[in-house]
PDB file of C-alpha atoms in Angstrom:
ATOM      1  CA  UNK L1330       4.467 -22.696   5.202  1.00 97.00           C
ATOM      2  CA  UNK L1331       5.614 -19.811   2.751  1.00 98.00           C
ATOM      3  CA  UNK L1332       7.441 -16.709   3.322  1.00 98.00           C
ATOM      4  CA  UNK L1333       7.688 -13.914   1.358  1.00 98.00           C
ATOM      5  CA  UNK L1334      10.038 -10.982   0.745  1.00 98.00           C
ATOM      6  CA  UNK L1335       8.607  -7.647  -0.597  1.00 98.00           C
ATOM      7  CA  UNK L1336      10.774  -4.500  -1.987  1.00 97.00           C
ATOM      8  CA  UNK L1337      13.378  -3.022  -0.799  1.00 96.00           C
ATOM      9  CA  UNK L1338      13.803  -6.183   1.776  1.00 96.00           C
ATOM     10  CA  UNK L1339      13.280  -8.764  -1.393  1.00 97.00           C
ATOM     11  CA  UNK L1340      15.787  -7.160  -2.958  1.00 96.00           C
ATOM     12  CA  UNK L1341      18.523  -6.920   0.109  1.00 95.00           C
ATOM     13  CA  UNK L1342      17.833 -10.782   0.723  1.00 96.00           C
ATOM     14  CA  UNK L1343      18.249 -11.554  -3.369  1.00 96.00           C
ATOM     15  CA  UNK L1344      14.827 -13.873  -2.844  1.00 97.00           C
ATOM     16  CA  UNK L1345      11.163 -13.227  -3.226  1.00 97.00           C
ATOM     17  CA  UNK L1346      10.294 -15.918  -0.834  1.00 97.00           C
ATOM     18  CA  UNK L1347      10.706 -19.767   0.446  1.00 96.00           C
ATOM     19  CA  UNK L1348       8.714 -22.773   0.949  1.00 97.00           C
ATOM     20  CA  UNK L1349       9.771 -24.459   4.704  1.00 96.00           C
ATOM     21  CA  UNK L1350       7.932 -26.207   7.676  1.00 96.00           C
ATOM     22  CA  UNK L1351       7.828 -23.994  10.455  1.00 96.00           C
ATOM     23  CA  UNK L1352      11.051 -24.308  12.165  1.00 95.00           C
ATOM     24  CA  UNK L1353      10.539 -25.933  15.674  1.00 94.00           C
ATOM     25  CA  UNK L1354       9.781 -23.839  18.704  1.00 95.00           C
ATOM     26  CA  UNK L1355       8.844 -20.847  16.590  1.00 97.00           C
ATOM     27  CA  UNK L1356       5.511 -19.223  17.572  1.00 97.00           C
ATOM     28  CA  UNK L1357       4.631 -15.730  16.637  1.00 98.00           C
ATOM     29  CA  UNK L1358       6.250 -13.715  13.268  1.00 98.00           C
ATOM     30  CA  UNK L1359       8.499 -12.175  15.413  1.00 97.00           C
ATOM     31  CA  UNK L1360      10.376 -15.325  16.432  1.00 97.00           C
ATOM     32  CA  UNK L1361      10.095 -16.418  12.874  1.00 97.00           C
ATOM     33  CA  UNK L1362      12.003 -12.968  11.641  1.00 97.00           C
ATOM     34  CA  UNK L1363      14.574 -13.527  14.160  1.00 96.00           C
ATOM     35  CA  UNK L1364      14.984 -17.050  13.522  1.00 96.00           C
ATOM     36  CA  UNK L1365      15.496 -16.130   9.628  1.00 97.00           C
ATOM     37  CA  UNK L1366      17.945 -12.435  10.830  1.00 96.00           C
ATOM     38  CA  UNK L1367      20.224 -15.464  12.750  1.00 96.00           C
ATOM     39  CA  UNK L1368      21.300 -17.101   9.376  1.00 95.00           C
ATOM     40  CA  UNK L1369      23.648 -14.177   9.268  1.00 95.00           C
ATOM     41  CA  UNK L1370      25.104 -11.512   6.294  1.00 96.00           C
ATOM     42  CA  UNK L1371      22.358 -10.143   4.227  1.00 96.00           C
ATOM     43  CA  UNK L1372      19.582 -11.805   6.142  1.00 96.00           C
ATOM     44  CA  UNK L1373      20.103  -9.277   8.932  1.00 94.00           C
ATOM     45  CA  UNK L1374      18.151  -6.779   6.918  1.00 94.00           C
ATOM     46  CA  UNK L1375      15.348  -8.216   8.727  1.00 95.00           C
ATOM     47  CA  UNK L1376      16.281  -6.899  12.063  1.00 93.00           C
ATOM     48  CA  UNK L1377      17.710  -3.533  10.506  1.00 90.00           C
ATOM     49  CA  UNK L1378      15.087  -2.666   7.837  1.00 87.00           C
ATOM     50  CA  UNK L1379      13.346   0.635   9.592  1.00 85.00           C
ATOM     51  CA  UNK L1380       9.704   0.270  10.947  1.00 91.00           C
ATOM     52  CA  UNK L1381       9.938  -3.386   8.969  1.00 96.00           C
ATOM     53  CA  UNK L1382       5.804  -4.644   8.859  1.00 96.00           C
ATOM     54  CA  UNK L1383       4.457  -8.061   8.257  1.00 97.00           C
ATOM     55  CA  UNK L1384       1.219  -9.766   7.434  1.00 98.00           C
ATOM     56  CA  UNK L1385      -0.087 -13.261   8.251  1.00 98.00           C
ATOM     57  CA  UNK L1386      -1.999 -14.848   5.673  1.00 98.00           C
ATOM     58  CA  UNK L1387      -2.410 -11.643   4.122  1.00 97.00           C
ATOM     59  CA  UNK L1388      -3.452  -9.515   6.714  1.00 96.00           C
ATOM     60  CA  UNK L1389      -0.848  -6.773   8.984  1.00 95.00           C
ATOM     61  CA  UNK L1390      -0.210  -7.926  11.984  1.00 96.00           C
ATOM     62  CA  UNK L1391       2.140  -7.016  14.908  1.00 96.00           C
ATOM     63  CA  UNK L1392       5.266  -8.803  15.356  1.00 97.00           C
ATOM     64  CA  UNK L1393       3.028 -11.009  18.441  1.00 97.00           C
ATOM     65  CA  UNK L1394       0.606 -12.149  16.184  1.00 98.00           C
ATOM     66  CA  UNK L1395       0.901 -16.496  16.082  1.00 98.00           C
ATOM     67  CA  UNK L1396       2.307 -18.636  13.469  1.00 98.00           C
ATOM     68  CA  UNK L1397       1.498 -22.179  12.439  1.00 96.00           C
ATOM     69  CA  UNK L1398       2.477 -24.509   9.898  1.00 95.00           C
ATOM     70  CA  UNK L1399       0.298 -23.604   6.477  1.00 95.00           C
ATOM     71  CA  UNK L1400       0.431 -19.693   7.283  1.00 98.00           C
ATOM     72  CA  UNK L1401       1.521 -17.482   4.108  1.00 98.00           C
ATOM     73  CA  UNK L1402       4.060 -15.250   6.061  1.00 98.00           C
ATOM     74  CA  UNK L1403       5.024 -11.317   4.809  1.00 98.00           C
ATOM     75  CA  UNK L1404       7.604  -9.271   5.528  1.00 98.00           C
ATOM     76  CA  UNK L1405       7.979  -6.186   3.771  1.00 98.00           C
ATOM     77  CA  UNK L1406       9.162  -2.166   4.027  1.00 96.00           C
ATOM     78  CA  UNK L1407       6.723   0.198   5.362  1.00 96.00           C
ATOM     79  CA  UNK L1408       4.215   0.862   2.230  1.00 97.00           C
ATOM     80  CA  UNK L1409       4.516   3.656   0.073  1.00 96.00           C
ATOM     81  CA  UNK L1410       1.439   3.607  -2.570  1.00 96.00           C
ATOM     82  CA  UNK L1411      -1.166   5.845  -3.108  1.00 94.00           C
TER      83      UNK L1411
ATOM     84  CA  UNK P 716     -17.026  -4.112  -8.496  1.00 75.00           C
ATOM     85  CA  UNK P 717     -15.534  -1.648  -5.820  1.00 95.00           C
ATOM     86  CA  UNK P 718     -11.611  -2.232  -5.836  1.00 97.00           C
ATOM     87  CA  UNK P 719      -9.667  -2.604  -9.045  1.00 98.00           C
ATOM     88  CA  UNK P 720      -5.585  -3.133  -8.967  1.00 98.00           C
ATOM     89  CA  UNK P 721      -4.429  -2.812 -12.428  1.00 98.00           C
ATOM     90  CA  UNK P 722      -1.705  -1.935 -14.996  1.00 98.00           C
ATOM     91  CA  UNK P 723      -3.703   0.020 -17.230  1.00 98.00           C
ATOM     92  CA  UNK P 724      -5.151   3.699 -17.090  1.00 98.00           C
ATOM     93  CA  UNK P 725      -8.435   4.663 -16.350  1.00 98.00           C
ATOM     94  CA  UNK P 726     -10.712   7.365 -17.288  1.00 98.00           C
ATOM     95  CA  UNK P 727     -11.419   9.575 -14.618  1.00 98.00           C
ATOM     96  CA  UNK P 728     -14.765  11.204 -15.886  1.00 98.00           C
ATOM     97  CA  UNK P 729     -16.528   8.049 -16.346  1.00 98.00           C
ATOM     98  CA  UNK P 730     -15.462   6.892 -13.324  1.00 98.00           C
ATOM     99  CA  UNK P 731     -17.160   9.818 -11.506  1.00 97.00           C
ATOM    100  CA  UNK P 732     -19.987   9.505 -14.097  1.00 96.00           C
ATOM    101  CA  UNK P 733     -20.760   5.888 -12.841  1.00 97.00           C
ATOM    102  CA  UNK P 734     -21.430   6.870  -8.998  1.00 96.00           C
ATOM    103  CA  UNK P 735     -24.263   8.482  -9.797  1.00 85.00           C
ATOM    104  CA  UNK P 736     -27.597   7.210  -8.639  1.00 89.00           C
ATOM    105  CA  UNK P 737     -30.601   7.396  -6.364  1.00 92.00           C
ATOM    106  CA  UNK P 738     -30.406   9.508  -3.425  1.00 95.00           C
ATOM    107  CA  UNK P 739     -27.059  10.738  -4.629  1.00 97.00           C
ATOM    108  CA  UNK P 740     -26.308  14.434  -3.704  1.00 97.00           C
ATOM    109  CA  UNK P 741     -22.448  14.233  -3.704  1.00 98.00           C
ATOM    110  CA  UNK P 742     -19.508  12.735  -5.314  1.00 98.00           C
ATOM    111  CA  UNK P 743     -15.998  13.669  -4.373  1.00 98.00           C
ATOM    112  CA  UNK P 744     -12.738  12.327  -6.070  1.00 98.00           C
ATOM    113  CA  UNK P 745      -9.131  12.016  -5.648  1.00 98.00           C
ATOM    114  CA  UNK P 746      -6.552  11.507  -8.258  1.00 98.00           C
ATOM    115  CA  UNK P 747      -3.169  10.573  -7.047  1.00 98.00           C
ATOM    116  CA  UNK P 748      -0.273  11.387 -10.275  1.00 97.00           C
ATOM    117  CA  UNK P 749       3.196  10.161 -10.605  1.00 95.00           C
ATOM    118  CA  UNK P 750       4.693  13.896  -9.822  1.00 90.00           C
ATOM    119  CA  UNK P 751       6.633  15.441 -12.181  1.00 82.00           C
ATOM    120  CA  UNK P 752       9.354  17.108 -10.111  1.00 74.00           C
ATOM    121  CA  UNK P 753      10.426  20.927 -11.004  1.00 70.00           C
ATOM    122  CA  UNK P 754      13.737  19.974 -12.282  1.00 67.00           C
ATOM    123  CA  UNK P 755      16.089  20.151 -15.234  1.00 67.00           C
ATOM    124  CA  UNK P 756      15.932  16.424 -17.298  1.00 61.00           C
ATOM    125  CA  UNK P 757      19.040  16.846 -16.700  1.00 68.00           C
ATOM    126  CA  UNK P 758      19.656  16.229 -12.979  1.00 77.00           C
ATOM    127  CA  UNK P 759      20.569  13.152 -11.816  1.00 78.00           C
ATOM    128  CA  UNK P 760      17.947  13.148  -9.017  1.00 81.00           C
ATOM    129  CA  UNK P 761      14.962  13.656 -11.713  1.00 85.00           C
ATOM    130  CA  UNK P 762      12.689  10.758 -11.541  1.00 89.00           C
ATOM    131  CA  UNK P 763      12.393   9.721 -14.989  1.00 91.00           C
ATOM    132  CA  UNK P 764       9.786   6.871 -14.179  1.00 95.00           C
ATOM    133  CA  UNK P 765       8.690   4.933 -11.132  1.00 96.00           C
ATOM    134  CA  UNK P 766       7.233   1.430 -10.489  1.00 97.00           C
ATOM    135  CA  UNK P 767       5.148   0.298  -8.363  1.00 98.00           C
ATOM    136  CA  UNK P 768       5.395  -3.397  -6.834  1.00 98.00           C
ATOM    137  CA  UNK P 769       2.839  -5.159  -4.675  1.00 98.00           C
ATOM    138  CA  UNK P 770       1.388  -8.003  -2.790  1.00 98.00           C
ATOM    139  CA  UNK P 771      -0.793  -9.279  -5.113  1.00 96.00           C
ATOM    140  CA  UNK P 772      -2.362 -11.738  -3.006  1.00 95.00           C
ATOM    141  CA  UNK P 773      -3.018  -9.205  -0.501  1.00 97.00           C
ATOM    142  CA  UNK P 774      -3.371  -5.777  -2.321  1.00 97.00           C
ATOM    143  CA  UNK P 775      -7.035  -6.562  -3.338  1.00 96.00           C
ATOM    144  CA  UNK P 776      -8.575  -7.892  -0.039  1.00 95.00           C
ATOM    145  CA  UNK P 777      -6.424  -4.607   2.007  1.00 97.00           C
ATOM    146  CA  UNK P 778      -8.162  -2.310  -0.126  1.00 97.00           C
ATOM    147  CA  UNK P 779     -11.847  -4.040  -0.195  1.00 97.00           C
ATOM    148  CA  UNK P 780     -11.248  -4.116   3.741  1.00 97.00           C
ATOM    149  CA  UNK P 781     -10.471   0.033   3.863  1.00 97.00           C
ATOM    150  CA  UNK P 782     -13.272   0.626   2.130  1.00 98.00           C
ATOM    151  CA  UNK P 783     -15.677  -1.558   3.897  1.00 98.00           C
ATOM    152  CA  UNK P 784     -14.049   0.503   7.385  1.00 97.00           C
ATOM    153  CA  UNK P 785     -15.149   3.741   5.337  1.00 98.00           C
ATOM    154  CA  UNK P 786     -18.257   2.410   4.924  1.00 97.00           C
ATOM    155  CA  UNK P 787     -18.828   1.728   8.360  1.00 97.00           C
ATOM    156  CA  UNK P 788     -18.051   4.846   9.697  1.00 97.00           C
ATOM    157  CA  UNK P 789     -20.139   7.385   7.205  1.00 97.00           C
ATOM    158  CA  UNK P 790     -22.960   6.983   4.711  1.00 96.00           C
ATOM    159  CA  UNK P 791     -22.327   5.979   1.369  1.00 97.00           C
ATOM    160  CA  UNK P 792     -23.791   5.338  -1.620  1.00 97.00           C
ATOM    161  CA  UNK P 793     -20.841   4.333  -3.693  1.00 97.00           C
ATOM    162  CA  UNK P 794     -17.050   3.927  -3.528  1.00 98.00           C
ATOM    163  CA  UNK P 795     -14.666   3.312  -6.058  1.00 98.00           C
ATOM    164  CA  UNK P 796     -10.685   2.776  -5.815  1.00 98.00           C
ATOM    165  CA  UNK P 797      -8.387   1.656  -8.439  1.00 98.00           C
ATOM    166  CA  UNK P 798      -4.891   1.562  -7.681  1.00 98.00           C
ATOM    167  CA  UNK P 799      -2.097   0.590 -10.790  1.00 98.00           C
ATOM    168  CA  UNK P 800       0.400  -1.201 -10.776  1.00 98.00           C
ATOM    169  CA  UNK P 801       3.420  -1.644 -12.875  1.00 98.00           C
ATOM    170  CA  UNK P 802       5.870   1.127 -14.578  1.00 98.00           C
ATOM    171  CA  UNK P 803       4.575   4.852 -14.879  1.00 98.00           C
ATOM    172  CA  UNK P 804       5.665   7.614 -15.974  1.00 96.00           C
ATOM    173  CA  UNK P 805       5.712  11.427 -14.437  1.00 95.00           C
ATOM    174  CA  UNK P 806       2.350  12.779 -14.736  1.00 95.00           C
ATOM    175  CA  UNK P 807       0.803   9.338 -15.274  1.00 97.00           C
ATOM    176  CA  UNK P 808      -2.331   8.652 -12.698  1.00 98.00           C
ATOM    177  CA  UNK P 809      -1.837   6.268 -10.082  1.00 98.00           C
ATOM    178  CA  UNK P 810      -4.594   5.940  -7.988  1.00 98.00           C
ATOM    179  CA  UNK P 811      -8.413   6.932  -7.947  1.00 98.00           C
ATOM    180  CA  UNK P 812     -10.910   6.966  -4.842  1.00 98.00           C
ATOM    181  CA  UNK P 813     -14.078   8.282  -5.432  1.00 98.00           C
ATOM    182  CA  UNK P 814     -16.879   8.243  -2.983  1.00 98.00           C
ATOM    183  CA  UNK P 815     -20.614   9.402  -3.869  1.00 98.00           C
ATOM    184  CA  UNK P 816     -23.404  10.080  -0.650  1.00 98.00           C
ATOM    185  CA  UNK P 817     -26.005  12.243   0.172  1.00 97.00           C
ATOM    186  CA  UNK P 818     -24.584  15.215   1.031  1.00 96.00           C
ATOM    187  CA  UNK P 819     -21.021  16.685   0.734  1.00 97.00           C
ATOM    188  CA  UNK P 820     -19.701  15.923   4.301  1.00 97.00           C
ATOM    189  CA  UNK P 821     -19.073  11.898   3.905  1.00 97.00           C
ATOM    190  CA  UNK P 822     -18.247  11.783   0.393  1.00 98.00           C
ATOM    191  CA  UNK P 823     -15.533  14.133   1.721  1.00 98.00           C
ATOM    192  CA  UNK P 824     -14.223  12.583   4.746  1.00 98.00           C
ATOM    193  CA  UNK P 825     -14.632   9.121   3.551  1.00 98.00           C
ATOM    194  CA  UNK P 826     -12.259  10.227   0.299  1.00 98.00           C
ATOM    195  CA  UNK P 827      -9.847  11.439   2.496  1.00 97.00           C
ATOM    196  CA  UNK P 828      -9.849   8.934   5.044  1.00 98.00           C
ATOM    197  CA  UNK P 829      -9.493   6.039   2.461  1.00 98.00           C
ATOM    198  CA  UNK P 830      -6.231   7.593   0.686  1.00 97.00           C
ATOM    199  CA  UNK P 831      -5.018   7.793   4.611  1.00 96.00           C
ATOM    200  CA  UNK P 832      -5.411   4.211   5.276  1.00 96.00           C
ATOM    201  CA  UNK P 833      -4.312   2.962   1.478  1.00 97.00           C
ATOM    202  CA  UNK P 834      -1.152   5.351   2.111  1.00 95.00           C
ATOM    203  CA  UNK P 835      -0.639   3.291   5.488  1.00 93.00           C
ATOM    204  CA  UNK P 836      -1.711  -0.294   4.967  1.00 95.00           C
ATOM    205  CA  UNK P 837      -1.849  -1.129   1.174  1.00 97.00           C
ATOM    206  CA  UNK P 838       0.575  -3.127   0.358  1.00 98.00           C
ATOM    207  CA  UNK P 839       2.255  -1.356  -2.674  1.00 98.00           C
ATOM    208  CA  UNK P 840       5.582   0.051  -2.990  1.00 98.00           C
ATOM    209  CA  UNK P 841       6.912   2.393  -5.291  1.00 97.00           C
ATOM    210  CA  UNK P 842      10.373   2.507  -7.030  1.00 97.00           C
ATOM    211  CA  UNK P 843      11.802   5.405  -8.659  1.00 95.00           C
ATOM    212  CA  UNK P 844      14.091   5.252 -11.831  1.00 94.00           C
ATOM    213  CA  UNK P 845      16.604   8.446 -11.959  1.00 90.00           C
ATOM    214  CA  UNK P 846      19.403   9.249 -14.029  1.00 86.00           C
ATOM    215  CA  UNK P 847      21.688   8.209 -11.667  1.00 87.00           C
ATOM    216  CA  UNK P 848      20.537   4.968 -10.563  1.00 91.00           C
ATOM    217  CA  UNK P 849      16.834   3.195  -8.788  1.00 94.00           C
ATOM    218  CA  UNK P 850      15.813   3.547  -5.532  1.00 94.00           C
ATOM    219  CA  UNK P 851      12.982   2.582  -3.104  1.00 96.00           C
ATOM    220  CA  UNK P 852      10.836   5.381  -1.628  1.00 94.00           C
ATOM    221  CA  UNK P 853      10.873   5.903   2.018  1.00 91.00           C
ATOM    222  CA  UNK P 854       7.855   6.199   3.724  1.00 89.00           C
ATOM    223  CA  UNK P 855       6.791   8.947   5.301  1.00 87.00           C
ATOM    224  CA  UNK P 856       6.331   9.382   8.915  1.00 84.00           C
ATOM    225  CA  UNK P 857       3.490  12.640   7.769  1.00 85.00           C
ATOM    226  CA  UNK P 858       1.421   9.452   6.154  1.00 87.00           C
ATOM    227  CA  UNK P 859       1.195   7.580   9.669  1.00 85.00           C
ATOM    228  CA  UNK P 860       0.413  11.328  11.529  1.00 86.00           C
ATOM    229  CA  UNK P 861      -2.422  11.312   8.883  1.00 87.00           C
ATOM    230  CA  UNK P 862      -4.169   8.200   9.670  1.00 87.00           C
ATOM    231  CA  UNK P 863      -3.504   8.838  13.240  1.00 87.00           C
ATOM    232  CA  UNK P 864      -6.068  11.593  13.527  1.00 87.00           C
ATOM    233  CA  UNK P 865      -8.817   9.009  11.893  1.00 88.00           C
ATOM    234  CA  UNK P 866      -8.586   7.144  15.852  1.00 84.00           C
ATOM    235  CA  UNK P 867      -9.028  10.718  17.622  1.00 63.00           C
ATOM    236  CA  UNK P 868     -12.636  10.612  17.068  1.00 52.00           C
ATOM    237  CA  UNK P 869     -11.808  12.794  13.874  1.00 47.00           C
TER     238      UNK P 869
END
């Protein structure tokens, strides 16, 4: 699968993304996020970025919404366009 | 073509121009500018310029799926967004929604509720450059109170 890292958050976790199987026992994004927050230092951005969104193969979602192996995963800063 | 996500400028009047048509009464617009704050060029908190990042796999399909949510919910005859992308400057246009119907009441409320929901769910993000240093613009919690009143039944 493939995770990405938008903004504010991209910049906090020095990455714009990864390439990785889905880790084992992880089913929705929220697990996923905390599964990533528990590698510790800057990756705990992901639990303390404000009102953080996400989107599963490029659509928002709640934090509920199911994962599987092949998904394009987001997480990103609320948006501020317009 | 409906959405456009681009780096380059467009040209308001002929984008107006083009929703006319048959059975056309109506056209309203909105033109969303980098703002040029009412401070010295001195002061550190001046935005000089701002960029604005996005999804790119994402930002088209979010925007095509707003406006197809407009269309659902009023009558139109045309609808046209284009949203940039890239480094601007103050004063420089960001983002155009225009929306042509029969009469005056949906090209209205359809404008407005579009730049609601792009506010809310586009996936773009804007950074400002000032003299003293970049940072990320917080959303606003007044942008989420704006779409909210879209799901009161107006």
């Amino acid at each position: 699968m493939k995770v990405l890292y938008f903004a504010s958050l991209r910049e906090a976790l020095g990455t714009g993304g990864e390439d990785l199987a889905l880790p084992a026992g992880i089913a929705t994004v929220g697990a996923l996020r905390d599964h990533f927050a528990a590698r510790g230092g800057a990756w705990a951005a992901l639990t303390q970025t404000k009102n953080l969104r996400c989107a599963v193969n490029q659509r928002m979602v709640g934090f509920d919404a199911a994962v599987s192996d092949g998904d394009e995963v987001a997480f990103f800063p609320p948006v501020t366009g317009g | 073509m409906t959405v456009s996500v681009q780096q380059a400028d467009f040209d308001v009047g002929a984008e107006i121009a083009a929703l006319g048509g048959d059975g056309i009464g109506a056209v309203a617009s909105f033109v969303g500018l980098v703002r040029a704050d009412k401070v010295s060029a001195n002061d550190a908190d001046a935005v000089r310029a701002m960029t604005l990042e996005h999804y790119p796999a994402m930002t088209q399909s979010a925007l095509e799926d707003i406006v197809a949510q407009a269309r659902a919910r009023w009558d139109l005859l045309g609808v046209r967004v284009i949203h940039r992308v890239g480094r601007l400057l103050p004063g420089d246009r960001i983002v155009f929604v225009g929306v042509a119907s029969s009469h005056r009441h949906d090209a209205f409320a359809a404008c407005e509720f579009i730049m609601d929901y792009l506010k809310t769910r586009a996936p773009f993000w804007k950074r400002e450059e000032t003299a003293g240093g970049a940072r990320w613009v917080d959303a606003r919690e007044s942008d989420d109170a704006a779409l909210g009143r879209w799901s009161k039944g107006e």
